[in-house]
Amino acid sequence: MKKILFAASECVPFIKTGGLADVVGSLPKYFDKNEYDVRVIMPKYLCIKEELRNKMNYINHFYTDFYWRNQYVGILEMEYEGIHFYFIDSEFYFSGPWPYSNMRDDIEKFSFFSKAVLSALPIIGFRPDIIHCHDWQTGLIPVYLNDSFQGNPFFHGIKTIFTIHNLKFQGVWDIQTIRNITGLSDYYFTNDKLEAYQNGNLLKGGLVYADKITTVSKSYAEEIQTQFYGENLDGLLRAKSNNLLGILNGIDYNFYNPKTDEDIDYTYDTDNVFQAKRRNKLALQKKLGLNCDENAFMIGIVSRLTGQKGFDLVECVMEQICSEDVQLVILGTGESRFEELFSYYARKYPNRVSANIYYSESLSHQIYAGSDAFLMPSLFEPCGLSQLMSLRYGTLPIVRETGGLRDTVIPYNEYTGEGTGYSFANYNAHEMLHIINYAKETYFNHRDAWNKMVLRAMKQDFSWSSSAKEYEKLYDSLTEVK
Ligand code: ADP
Ligand code: GLC
């Protein structure tokens, strides 16, 4: 039995701010249980719902010197849907209203977490063959493992994988501060290790010290080796290209299932999709105070409202997008500039624009189910899960051809009758508008072609089944006795 430990800063159902949580919470369920014992370790945030926190069982605690303080480290555990979870408890670090705060404090918080994860392992008695680290928050795990923990035979031979979910976030601060916080010696702060452009960089530590690097789509694995997408680390990623692999994300097909989804008004599959989607659209219009019109072309957006997601393109042509036959439903939070943009248009066109500036799992499902199209014009997109959820619910994605969007949405071709959505190549507002109008035109004037595309979209398989196999192969390659 191979033992794998996922380490991450967020994970469903405990805490979620984006797709990372979906991946860390769902992928472990899809490994062959006879061969892989995959467990997850994450912080025990006070902002995790009380109902879930109450189900965690205390295992043990210890004290550790970290930064200039002596810190309590509690370890808890819980079994959830067949997966074993561990939680690192520290009231000092994990009591905020949200998992993240400012970068300086987050660097301290997650450096602490990374060290605590390794220190906790001998105590819980789970010795992983591989620690699978996710994003910059866990970048120091491979570094610490190479450093002070090498003195203890328990850690000998543990391998590490570092998965990049988003290269934009790297955990960067000045070297002096990071050195003081982490307790790592000067040796680590050179440009072949944690130093990058005169600063300390936790993600870079993960990339340099992990045995393998993966990212969440094949296209993004290529893109991050170029200057445009490389976020200043493209040189390093090119140098590491033999050790870098793109494995496409999946989504939890049991959880995101229009046939059984309890959050939507009318459940459906390919047999009754058209009628059910019309009803779901009407229910959503009623709920959000939009015109109740089953013939309106409804475009959904469920997203973090940040520059990554391409909303400055939407801003340029918002007036044109909001034409009379379109309804736009937005669910998201983020940069105030985009929150205000959408709120402004919701006030201007209350019958056809609905801006929901908050987080709601259930409303997100209602939007995936009730919309006709889903807009995701990202500047970059490592994988993207929202477009996969849309496909699953028969809502056609309109995306920019980048990263995982390019790998998962097949553009409509009216001549061959292929396609599962719409895409455009250049980061250009008018190109996007043109493609939105093209989608609208198919919807209104070639409903038969549209409906066939809906069925094709729903029949795509972006469950974890094939990607989990690729991870299994990767785990095998790292644990083979040479
Ligand atoms: P990212 O991880 O970059 O934010 P993904 O597409 O990979 O983008 O994943 C986003 C996830 O977060 C999806 O599950 C999406 O439904 C969800 N999500 C984003 N914003 C909200 C929101 N305001 N309410 C509910 N779910 C949201
Ligand atoms: C990141 C990326 C997103 C990806 C998610 C899960 O948040 O922005 O594209 O789907 O991680 O890997």
Short mmCIF file of C-alpha atoms and ligand atoms in Angstrom, two decimals:
data_model
loop_
_atom_site.label_atom_id
_atom_site.label_comp_id
_atom_site.label_asym_id
_atom_site.label_seq_id
_atom_site.Cartn_x
_atom_site.Cartn_y
_atom_site.Cartn_z
CA MET A 1 0.00 0.00 0.00
CA LYS A 2 1.43 3.37 -1.00
CA LYS A 3 0.92 6.15 1.49
CA ILE A 4 0.34 9.64 0.19
CA LEU A 5 -0.28 12.80 2.19
CA PHE A 6 -1.87 15.84 0.57
CA ALA A 7 -0.94 19.12 2.26
CA ALA A 8 -2.95 22.22 1.39
CA SER A 9 -4.36 25.46 2.74
CA GLU A 10 -7.96 24.74 1.70
CA CYS A 11 -10.16 21.76 1.06
CA VAL A 12 -13.89 21.07 0.67
CA PRO A 13 -16.07 20.57 2.64
CA PHE A 14 -14.06 22.36 5.35
CA ILE A 15 -13.01 25.61 3.71
CA LYS A 16 -13.09 26.88 0.13
CA THR A 17 -12.09 30.11 -1.56
CA GLY A 18 -11.52 28.65 -5.04
CA GLY A 19 -10.84 25.60 -7.15
CA LEU A 20 -7.88 24.44 -5.05
CA ALA A 21 -10.33 23.38 -2.34
CA ASP A 22 -12.44 21.41 -4.84
CA VAL A 23 -9.37 19.55 -6.10
CA VAL A 24 -7.87 18.72 -2.71
CA GLY A 25 -11.24 17.59 -1.37
CA SER A 26 -12.33 15.45 -4.30
CA LEU A 27 -9.24 13.91 -5.94
CA PRO A 28 -8.33 11.71 -2.90
CA LYS A 29 -11.66 9.88 -3.27
CA TYR A 30 -10.80 8.65 -6.73
CA PHE A 31 -7.66 6.58 -6.09
CA ASP A 32 -7.66 2.81 -6.06
CA LYS A 33 -8.22 2.18 -2.34
CA ASN A 34 -6.46 -1.18 -2.45
CA GLU A 35 -3.23 0.40 -3.52
CA TYR A 36 -3.18 3.98 -2.35
CA ASP A 37 -3.85 5.30 1.12
CA VAL A 38 -4.31 9.02 0.39
CA ARG A 39 -4.85 11.32 3.36
CA VAL A 40 -5.08 15.08 3.67
CA ILE A 41 -3.59 17.55 6.16
CA MET A 42 -4.72 21.18 6.44
CA PRO A 43 -5.02 23.95 9.03
CA LYS A 44 -7.88 23.86 11.51
CA TYR A 45 -9.22 27.34 10.90
CA LEU A 46 -11.65 28.81 13.35
CA CYS A 47 -13.69 29.91 10.30
CA ILE A 48 -14.46 26.28 9.41
CA LYS A 49 -18.16 25.68 10.15
CA GLU A 50 -18.66 24.78 13.78
CA GLU A 51 -20.66 21.71 12.85
CA LEU A 52 -17.59 20.26 11.09
CA ARG A 53 -15.10 21.45 13.70
CA ASN A 54 -17.11 19.65 16.36
CA LYS A 55 -16.66 16.36 14.56
CA MET A 56 -12.85 16.52 14.64
CA ASN A 57 -11.13 14.32 17.18
CA TYR A 58 -8.13 15.46 19.17
CA ILE A 59 -5.09 13.19 18.72
CA ASN A 60 -2.21 14.92 20.47
CA HIS A 61 -0.32 18.18 20.85
CA PHE A 62 3.21 19.43 21.26
CA TYR A 63 5.13 22.69 21.44
CA THR A 64 7.60 23.90 18.87
CA ASP A 65 9.98 26.84 18.57
CA PHE A 66 8.87 28.89 15.62
CA TYR A 67 10.00 32.41 14.72
CA TRP A 68 10.73 33.90 18.14
CA ARG A 69 7.91 32.21 19.99
CA ASN A 70 7.18 28.84 21.46
CA GLN A 71 4.01 27.63 19.75
CA TYR A 72 1.31 25.15 20.63
CA VAL A 73 0.59 22.67 17.81
CA GLY A 74 -2.55 20.58 18.15
CA ILE A 75 -3.31 17.63 15.89
CA LEU A 76 -6.86 16.53 15.15
CA GLU A 77 -8.34 14.03 12.77
CA MET A 78 -11.62 13.13 11.13
CA GLU A 79 -12.91 10.63 8.62
CA TYR A 80 -15.10 12.22 5.94
CA GLU A 81 -16.64 10.32 3.02
CA GLY A 82 -13.99 7.64 3.35
CA ILE A 83 -11.01 10.01 3.48
CA HIS A 84 -8.78 10.46 6.48
CA PHE A 85 -8.17 14.13 7.30
CA TYR A 86 -5.66 15.62 9.73
CA PHE A 87 -5.83 19.17 11.02
CA ILE A 88 -3.12 21.36 12.49
CA ASP A 89 -4.54 23.44 15.30
CA SER A 90 -3.07 26.78 16.34
CA GLU A 91 -5.32 29.45 17.76
CA PHE A 92 -2.47 31.88 17.35
CA TYR A 93 -2.31 31.46 13.57
CA PHE A 94 -5.66 30.12 12.41
CA SER A 95 -8.27 32.23 14.23
CA GLY A 96 -8.97 34.83 11.53
CA PRO A 97 -12.36 35.29 9.81
CA TRP A 98 -10.89 33.99 6.52
CA PRO A 99 -8.02 31.56 5.76
CA TYR A 100 -5.89 34.32 4.22
CA SER A 101 -5.05 37.83 5.37
CA ASN A 102 -2.11 39.95 4.20
CA MET A 103 0.91 38.41 2.49
CA ARG A 104 3.34 39.09 5.33
CA ASP A 105 1.13 37.33 7.87
CA ASP A 106 0.21 34.56 5.46
CA ILE A 107 3.88 33.80 4.92
CA GLU A 108 4.36 33.39 8.65
CA LYS A 109 1.16 31.39 9.07
CA PHE A 110 1.89 28.91 6.28
CA SER A 111 5.59 28.58 7.10
CA PHE A 112 4.40 27.53 10.53
CA PHE A 113 1.91 25.12 8.95
CA SER A 114 4.60 23.57 6.73
CA LYS A 115 6.91 22.95 9.65
CA ALA A 116 4.06 21.70 11.84
CA VAL A 117 2.99 19.17 9.18
CA LEU A 118 6.40 17.53 9.20
CA SER A 119 6.76 17.68 12.98
CA ALA A 120 3.34 16.08 13.41
CA LEU A 121 4.02 13.03 11.25
CA PRO A 122 6.03 10.90 13.72
CA ILE A 123 3.40 11.65 16.36
CA ILE A 124 0.40 10.55 14.30
CA GLY A 125 2.34 7.52 13.12
CA PHE A 126 1.56 7.99 9.43
CA ARG A 127 4.76 7.90 7.42
CA PRO A 128 3.87 8.91 3.87
CA ASP A 129 5.92 7.66 0.94
CA ILE A 130 5.04 10.90 -0.78
CA ILE A 131 3.95 14.30 0.46
CA HIS A 132 1.90 15.95 -2.26
CA CYS A 133 2.09 19.72 -1.73
CA HIS A 134 -0.35 22.18 -3.26
CA ASP A 135 0.47 25.84 -4.05
CA TRP A 136 2.88 28.26 -2.38
CA GLN A 137 1.42 27.83 1.10
CA THR A 138 3.07 24.40 1.26
CA GLY A 139 6.22 25.33 -0.68
CA LEU A 140 8.42 25.04 2.39
CA ILE A 141 7.54 21.41 3.08
CA PRO A 142 10.09 20.06 0.55
CA VAL A 143 12.60 22.63 1.82
CA TYR A 144 12.26 21.77 5.52
CA LEU A 145 12.25 18.10 4.64
CA ASN A 146 15.63 18.59 3.00
CA ASP A 147 16.84 20.61 5.98
CA SER A 148 16.42 20.01 9.71
CA PHE A 149 14.23 16.91 9.38
CA GLN A 150 16.99 14.95 7.67
CA GLY A 151 18.50 14.28 11.10
CA ASN A 152 15.59 11.93 11.88
CA PRO A 153 15.57 8.52 10.10
CA PHE A 154 11.73 8.63 10.07
CA PHE A 155 11.95 11.12 7.19
CA HIS A 156 14.56 9.35 5.10
CA GLY A 157 13.29 8.55 1.64
CA ILE A 158 10.04 10.55 1.81
CA LYS A 159 9.45 12.00 -1.66
CA THR A 160 7.63 15.23 -2.50
CA ILE A 161 5.44 16.45 -5.35
CA PHE A 162 4.60 20.10 -5.77
CA THR A 163 1.45 20.98 -7.72
CA ILE A 164 1.06 24.48 -9.10
CA HIS A 165 -2.60 25.51 -9.09
CA ASN A 166 -1.78 29.13 -9.72
CA LEU A 167 1.71 30.44 -10.48
CA LYS A 168 0.64 34.03 -9.85
CA PHE A 169 0.69 33.54 -6.09
CA GLN A 170 4.19 32.80 -4.85
CA GLY A 171 4.54 33.90 -1.23
CA VAL A 172 7.15 36.61 -1.78
CA TRP A 173 8.66 38.88 0.91
CA ASP A 174 12.05 40.29 1.76
CA ILE A 175 14.77 37.77 2.49
CA GLN A 176 15.58 39.04 5.97
CA THR A 177 11.98 38.61 7.15
CA ILE A 178 11.52 35.19 5.55
CA ARG A 179 14.82 34.03 6.98
CA ASN A 180 13.85 35.16 10.47
CA ILE A 181 10.40 33.58 10.24
CA THR A 182 11.44 30.27 8.75
CA GLY A 183 14.69 29.83 10.66
CA LEU A 184 16.33 28.64 7.43
CA SER A 185 20.01 29.55 7.09
CA ASP A 186 21.61 31.90 4.55
CA TYR A 187 22.48 28.85 2.50
CA TYR A 188 18.88 28.73 1.21
CA PHE A 189 18.68 32.33 0.06
CA THR A 190 20.65 32.20 -3.15
CA ASN A 191 19.17 32.45 -6.63
CA ASP A 192 19.33 28.70 -7.24
CA LYS A 193 17.13 28.17 -4.17
CA LEU A 194 14.64 30.45 -2.38
CA GLU A 195 15.87 33.81 -3.65
CA ALA A 196 14.19 35.34 -6.68
CA TYR A 197 14.72 38.93 -7.78
CA GLN A 198 16.25 39.91 -4.40
CA ASN A 199 13.31 38.53 -2.43
CA GLY A 200 12.52 35.31 -0.66
CA ASN A 201 10.00 33.12 -2.54
CA LEU A 202 8.24 30.17 -0.92
CA LEU A 203 6.80 28.74 -4.11
CA LYS A 204 10.26 28.72 -5.63
CA GLY A 205 11.45 26.69 -2.63
CA GLY A 206 8.80 24.09 -3.47
CA LEU A 207 9.77 24.03 -7.15
CA VAL A 208 13.48 23.65 -6.41
CA TYR A 209 13.23 20.98 -3.72
CA ALA A 210 10.26 18.85 -4.83
CA ASP A 211 11.05 15.60 -6.63
CA LYS A 212 8.34 16.31 -9.22
CA ILE A 213 6.37 19.36 -10.26
CA THR A 214 2.91 19.13 -11.72
CA THR A 215 0.32 21.63 -12.80
CA VAL A 216 -3.35 21.30 -13.57
CA SER A 217 -3.54 21.16 -17.38
CA LYS A 218 -1.25 20.28 -20.24
CA SER A 219 -1.57 23.72 -21.82
CA TYR A 220 -0.70 25.54 -18.60
CA ALA A 221 2.33 23.27 -18.18
CA GLU A 222 3.55 24.58 -21.54
CA GLU A 223 2.45 28.17 -21.00
CA ILE A 224 4.28 28.67 -17.70
CA GLN A 225 7.54 28.01 -19.49
CA THR A 226 7.02 31.22 -21.49
CA GLN A 227 7.60 34.76 -20.38
CA PHE A 228 3.96 35.85 -20.72
CA TYR A 229 2.60 33.21 -18.34
CA GLY A 230 5.77 32.40 -16.40
CA GLU A 231 5.35 35.03 -13.63
CA ASN A 232 9.14 35.52 -13.63
CA LEU A 233 9.82 31.84 -12.99
CA ASP A 234 9.64 30.65 -16.60
CA GLY A 235 13.43 30.21 -16.74
CA LEU A 236 13.39 27.88 -13.76
CA LEU A 237 10.39 26.00 -15.15
CA ARG A 238 12.12 25.56 -18.51
CA ALA A 239 15.17 24.22 -16.72
CA LYS A 240 12.91 21.82 -14.83
CA SER A 241 10.79 20.84 -17.83
CA ASN A 242 11.81 17.18 -17.62
CA ASN A 243 10.34 17.07 -14.17
CA LEU A 244 7.21 19.07 -14.95
CA LEU A 245 3.95 17.41 -15.87
CA GLY A 246 0.45 18.71 -16.67
CA ILE A 247 -2.44 16.61 -15.32
CA LEU A 248 -5.91 17.96 -16.01
CA ASN A 249 -8.22 18.53 -13.06
CA GLY A 250 -11.52 16.77 -12.81
CA ILE A 251 -14.61 17.58 -10.77
CA ASP A 252 -16.58 15.45 -8.36
CA TYR A 253 -19.26 13.97 -10.65
CA ASN A 254 -21.28 12.81 -7.68
CA PHE A 255 -21.44 16.22 -6.11
CA TYR A 256 -21.87 18.17 -9.36
CA ASN A 257 -24.66 16.07 -10.77
CA PRO A 258 -27.78 17.73 -12.25
CA LYS A 259 -29.68 14.48 -11.75
CA THR A 260 -29.32 14.46 -7.96
CA ASP A 261 -28.39 18.04 -7.11
CA GLU A 262 -30.48 19.16 -4.12
CA ASP A 263 -29.64 22.80 -4.64
CA ILE A 264 -31.46 23.10 -7.94
CA ASP A 265 -35.22 23.34 -8.47
CA TYR A 266 -35.59 20.79 -11.28
CA THR A 267 -33.14 17.92 -11.51
CA TYR A 268 -32.31 16.49 -14.91
CA ASP A 269 -30.11 14.44 -17.19
CA THR A 270 -29.83 14.31 -20.99
CA ASP A 271 -33.37 12.88 -21.27
CA ASN A 272 -35.16 15.94 -19.89
CA VAL A 273 -32.49 18.62 -20.02
CA PHE A 274 -34.28 21.16 -22.22
CA GLN A 275 -37.48 21.31 -20.28
CA ALA A 276 -35.69 21.23 -16.91
CA LYS A 277 -33.23 23.95 -17.86
CA ARG A 278 -36.11 26.21 -18.94
CA ARG A 279 -37.79 25.68 -15.61
CA ASN A 280 -34.57 26.24 -13.71
CA LYS A 281 -34.06 29.45 -15.65
CA LEU A 282 -37.54 30.68 -14.75
CA ALA A 283 -36.99 29.78 -11.09
CA LEU A 284 -33.71 31.66 -11.06
CA GLN A 285 -35.25 34.71 -12.76
CA LYS A 286 -37.97 34.76 -10.15
CA LYS A 287 -35.54 34.37 -7.28
CA LEU A 288 -33.24 37.15 -8.53
CA GLY A 289 -35.98 39.55 -9.63
CA LEU A 290 -35.21 39.37 -13.34
CA ASN A 291 -37.80 39.36 -16.11
CA CYS A 292 -39.42 35.94 -16.13
CA ASP A 293 -38.82 35.04 -19.74
CA GLU A 294 -37.78 31.57 -20.73
CA ASN A 295 -36.63 32.84 -24.11
CA ALA A 296 -34.03 35.24 -22.77
CA PHE A 297 -30.44 34.21 -23.44
CA MET A 298 -29.02 33.84 -19.93
CA ILE A 299 -25.27 34.13 -19.42
CA GLY A 300 -23.89 33.07 -16.04
CA ILE A 301 -20.67 34.06 -14.27
CA VAL A 302 -19.54 32.38 -11.05
CA SER A 303 -16.07 33.52 -10.19
CA ARG A 304 -13.52 35.25 -8.07
CA LEU A 305 -13.74 38.79 -9.45
CA THR A 306 -10.07 39.35 -10.24
CA GLY A 307 -7.93 40.38 -13.18
CA GLN A 308 -7.05 36.73 -13.85
CA LYS A 309 -10.61 36.03 -14.92
CA GLY A 310 -10.67 38.56 -17.76
CA PHE A 311 -13.22 40.97 -16.35
CA ASP A 312 -11.47 43.99 -17.77
CA LEU A 313 -12.58 42.69 -21.17
CA VAL A 314 -16.13 42.49 -19.87
CA GLU A 315 -15.81 46.02 -18.50
CA CYS A 316 -14.90 47.37 -21.97
CA VAL A 317 -18.03 46.01 -23.63
CA MET A 318 -20.43 45.60 -20.72
CA GLU A 319 -22.99 47.93 -22.30
CA GLN A 320 -23.01 45.88 -25.51
CA ILE A 321 -23.20 42.56 -23.66
CA CYS A 322 -26.29 43.74 -21.79
CA SER A 323 -28.50 43.94 -24.84
CA GLU A 324 -32.25 43.50 -24.49
CA ASP A 325 -32.39 39.82 -25.33
CA VAL A 326 -29.63 38.90 -22.84
CA GLN A 327 -29.73 38.31 -19.11
CA LEU A 328 -26.49 38.34 -17.15
CA VAL A 329 -26.28 36.67 -13.76
CA ILE A 330 -23.11 37.20 -11.73
CA LEU A 331 -22.08 35.47 -8.52
CA GLY A 332 -18.71 36.44 -7.12
CA THR A 333 -16.55 38.53 -4.84
CA GLY A 334 -13.17 40.12 -5.29
CA GLU A 335 -11.70 43.38 -6.51
CA SER A 336 -14.00 46.30 -5.70
CA ARG A 337 -13.59 47.65 -9.23
CA PHE A 338 -15.41 44.59 -10.64
CA GLU A 339 -17.89 44.30 -7.79
CA GLU A 340 -18.88 47.91 -8.48
CA LEU A 341 -19.02 47.40 -12.24
CA PHE A 342 -21.53 44.57 -11.94
CA SER A 343 -23.53 46.27 -9.19
CA TYR A 344 -23.77 49.41 -11.30
CA TYR A 345 -25.21 47.51 -14.27
CA ALA A 346 -27.59 45.59 -12.02
CA ARG A 347 -28.96 48.94 -10.89
CA LYS A 348 -29.08 50.25 -14.45
CA TYR A 349 -30.80 47.15 -15.90
CA PRO A 350 -32.57 45.52 -12.94
CA ASN A 351 -34.69 43.33 -15.22
CA ARG A 352 -31.80 41.71 -16.97
CA VAL A 353 -28.63 42.00 -14.86
CA SER A 354 -28.29 40.41 -11.44
CA ALA A 355 -25.12 41.02 -9.41
CA ASN A 356 -24.75 38.77 -6.39
CA ILE A 357 -21.65 39.93 -4.60
CA TYR A 358 -21.23 37.16 -2.07
CA TYR A 359 -20.35 33.49 -1.82
CA SER A 360 -23.08 30.87 -2.13
CA GLU A 361 -22.58 27.24 -3.02
CA SER A 362 -26.30 26.71 -3.68
CA LEU A 363 -26.77 29.78 -5.88
CA SER A 364 -23.71 28.71 -7.87
CA HIS A 365 -25.42 25.39 -8.67
CA GLN A 366 -28.63 27.21 -9.64
CA ILE A 367 -26.64 29.37 -12.05
CA TYR A 368 -24.84 26.37 -13.58
CA ALA A 369 -28.24 24.71 -14.04
CA GLY A 370 -30.36 27.68 -15.15
CA SER A 371 -28.06 29.57 -17.51
CA ASP A 372 -27.73 28.93 -21.22
CA ALA A 373 -24.09 29.98 -21.47
CA PHE A 374 -21.25 30.55 -19.02
CA LEU A 375 -18.72 33.33 -19.55
CA MET A 376 -15.07 32.80 -18.56
CA PRO A 377 -12.77 35.00 -20.67
CA SER A 378 -9.68 34.45 -18.49
CA LEU A 379 -6.36 36.18 -19.05
CA PHE A 380 -4.80 32.95 -17.77
CA GLU A 381 -6.42 29.83 -16.37
CA PRO A 382 -4.33 26.98 -14.94
CA CYS A 383 -7.29 24.63 -15.32
CA GLY A 384 -10.60 26.16 -14.35
CA LEU A 385 -13.36 24.11 -12.83
CA SER A 386 -16.33 26.37 -13.46
CA GLN A 387 -16.37 25.55 -17.17
CA LEU A 388 -16.35 21.83 -16.29
CA MET A 389 -19.31 22.34 -13.99
CA SER A 390 -21.08 24.24 -16.76
CA LEU A 391 -20.50 21.44 -19.27
CA ARG A 392 -21.83 18.94 -16.76
CA TYR A 393 -25.02 21.02 -16.40
CA GLY A 394 -25.45 21.53 -20.15
CA THR A 395 -24.53 25.22 -20.00
CA LEU A 396 -22.23 26.12 -22.86
CA PRO A 397 -18.96 27.78 -21.85
CA ILE A 398 -17.72 30.88 -23.67
CA VAL A 399 -14.02 31.00 -22.90
CA ARG A 400 -10.70 32.38 -23.96
CA GLU A 401 -8.35 29.76 -25.39
CA THR A 402 -5.88 29.57 -22.57
CA GLY A 403 -4.67 26.91 -20.11
CA GLY A 404 -7.28 24.42 -19.03
CA LEU A 405 -10.05 26.30 -20.84
CA ARG A 406 -8.34 25.49 -24.11
CA ASP A 407 -7.94 21.85 -23.08
CA THR A 408 -11.56 21.30 -22.08
CA VAL A 409 -13.86 23.36 -24.29
CA ILE A 410 -14.17 22.30 -27.93
CA PRO A 411 -15.12 25.34 -30.03
CA TYR A 412 -18.35 25.13 -31.98
CA ASN A 413 -17.89 24.47 -35.68
CA GLU A 414 -21.12 25.07 -37.57
CA TYR A 415 -19.79 23.25 -40.64
CA THR A 416 -18.77 19.98 -39.00
CA GLY A 417 -21.31 20.14 -36.18
CA GLU A 418 -18.60 19.67 -33.55
CA GLY A 419 -18.09 21.56 -30.34
CA THR A 420 -19.11 21.92 -26.71
CA GLY A 421 -18.87 25.69 -26.38
CA TYR A 422 -17.34 28.87 -27.77
CA SER A 423 -13.84 30.24 -27.62
CA PHE A 424 -11.71 33.15 -28.78
CA ALA A 425 -7.94 33.42 -28.94
CA ASN A 426 -6.73 36.96 -28.33
CA TYR A 427 -7.17 38.91 -25.14
CA ASN A 428 -9.36 41.44 -26.86
CA ALA A 429 -12.77 42.73 -25.78
CA HIS A 430 -14.22 42.91 -29.27
CA GLU A 431 -13.12 39.40 -30.10
CA MET A 432 -14.93 38.28 -26.96
CA LEU A 433 -18.03 40.30 -27.83
CA HIS A 434 -18.03 38.86 -31.31
CA ILE A 435 -18.02 35.32 -29.94
CA ILE A 436 -20.74 36.10 -27.39
CA ASN A 437 -22.87 37.39 -30.25
CA TYR A 438 -22.09 34.30 -32.28
CA ALA A 439 -23.27 32.11 -29.39
CA LYS A 440 -26.40 34.20 -29.08
CA GLU A 441 -27.05 33.88 -32.79
CA THR A 442 -26.83 30.08 -32.61
CA TYR A 443 -29.11 30.07 -29.59
CA PHE A 444 -31.81 32.19 -31.21
CA ASN A 445 -31.58 31.11 -34.85
CA HIS A 446 -30.19 27.56 -34.85
CA ARG A 447 -31.70 26.09 -31.74
CA ASP A 448 -31.34 22.59 -33.07
CA ALA A 449 -27.55 22.97 -33.39
CA TRP A 450 -27.45 24.58 -29.95
CA ASN A 451 -29.40 21.74 -28.37
CA LYS A 452 -27.17 19.12 -29.93
CA MET A 453 -24.20 20.94 -28.48
CA VAL A 454 -25.83 20.91 -25.03
CA LEU A 455 -26.13 17.13 -25.25
CA ARG A 456 -22.51 16.77 -26.39
CA ALA A 457 -21.37 19.01 -23.52
CA MET A 458 -23.23 16.88 -20.98
CA LYS A 459 -21.73 13.70 -22.36
CA GLN A 460 -18.14 14.87 -21.90
CA ASP A 461 -16.32 13.11 -19.10
CA PHE A 462 -14.34 15.42 -16.82
CA SER A 463 -14.71 13.27 -13.75
CA TRP A 464 -11.49 12.35 -11.95
CA SER A 465 -11.35 8.83 -13.35
CA SER A 466 -8.63 9.32 -15.95
CA SER A 467 -6.65 12.04 -14.15
CA ALA A 468 -6.49 10.06 -10.91
CA LYS A 469 -4.84 7.27 -12.94
CA GLU A 470 -2.20 9.72 -14.16
CA TYR A 471 -1.45 10.69 -10.55
CA GLU A 472 -1.26 7.01 -9.62
CA LYS A 473 1.33 6.50 -12.35
CA LEU A 474 3.29 9.45 -11.05
CA TYR A 475 3.18 8.09 -7.49
CA ASP A 476 4.33 4.69 -8.77
CA SER A 477 7.26 6.23 -10.61
CA LEU A 478 8.43 7.95 -7.43
CA THR A 479 8.07 4.95 -5.16
CA GLU A 480 9.56 2.26 -7.41
CA VAL A 481 12.51 0.60 -5.77
CA LYS A 482 15.43 1.24 -8.07
P1 ADP B 1 -10.27 29.55 -9.24
O1 ADP B 1 -9.76 28.41 -8.45
O2 ADP B 1 -9.21 30.24 -10.01
O3 ADP B 1 -11.08 30.49 -8.44
P2 ADP B 1 -11.89 27.53 -10.63
O4 ADP B 1 -12.76 27.63 -11.82
O5 ADP B 1 -10.84 26.48 -10.64
O6 ADP B 1 -11.26 28.98 -10.38
O7 ADP B 1 -12.75 27.23 -9.35
C1 ADP B 1 -13.65 28.13 -8.82
C2 ADP B 1 -14.58 27.42 -7.86
O8 ADP B 1 -15.10 28.34 -6.93
C3 ADP B 1 -15.76 26.80 -8.56
O9 ADP B 1 -16.17 25.66 -7.81
C4 ADP B 1 -16.81 27.91 -8.46
O10 ADP B 1 -18.13 27.42 -8.57
C5 ADP B 1 -16.52 28.43 -7.09
N1 ADP B 1 -16.89 29.82 -6.81
C6 ADP B 1 -16.22 30.95 -7.16
N2 ADP B 1 -16.85 32.05 -6.70
C7 ADP B 1 -17.93 31.61 -6.03
C8 ADP B 1 -19.00 32.25 -5.30
N3 ADP B 1 -19.05 33.59 -5.16
N4 ADP B 1 -19.96 31.46 -4.75
C9 ADP B 1 -19.90 30.12 -4.88
N5 ADP B 1 -18.94 29.46 -5.54
C10 ADP B 1 -17.96 30.19 -6.10
C1 GLC B 2 -6.43 27.71 -9.27
C2 GLC B 2 -6.63 28.12 -10.72
C3 GLC B 2 -7.73 27.36 -11.42
C4 GLC B 2 -7.68 25.88 -11.08
C5 GLC B 2 -7.70 25.70 -9.58
C6 GLC B 2 -7.63 24.24 -9.15
O1 GLC B 2 -7.22 28.43 -8.39
O2 GLC B 2 -6.85 29.51 -10.83
O3 GLC B 2 -7.60 27.53 -12.82
O4 GLC B 2 -8.78 25.21 -11.64
O5 GLC B 2 -6.57 26.34 -9.01
O6 GLC B 2 -6.49 23.59 -9.65
#
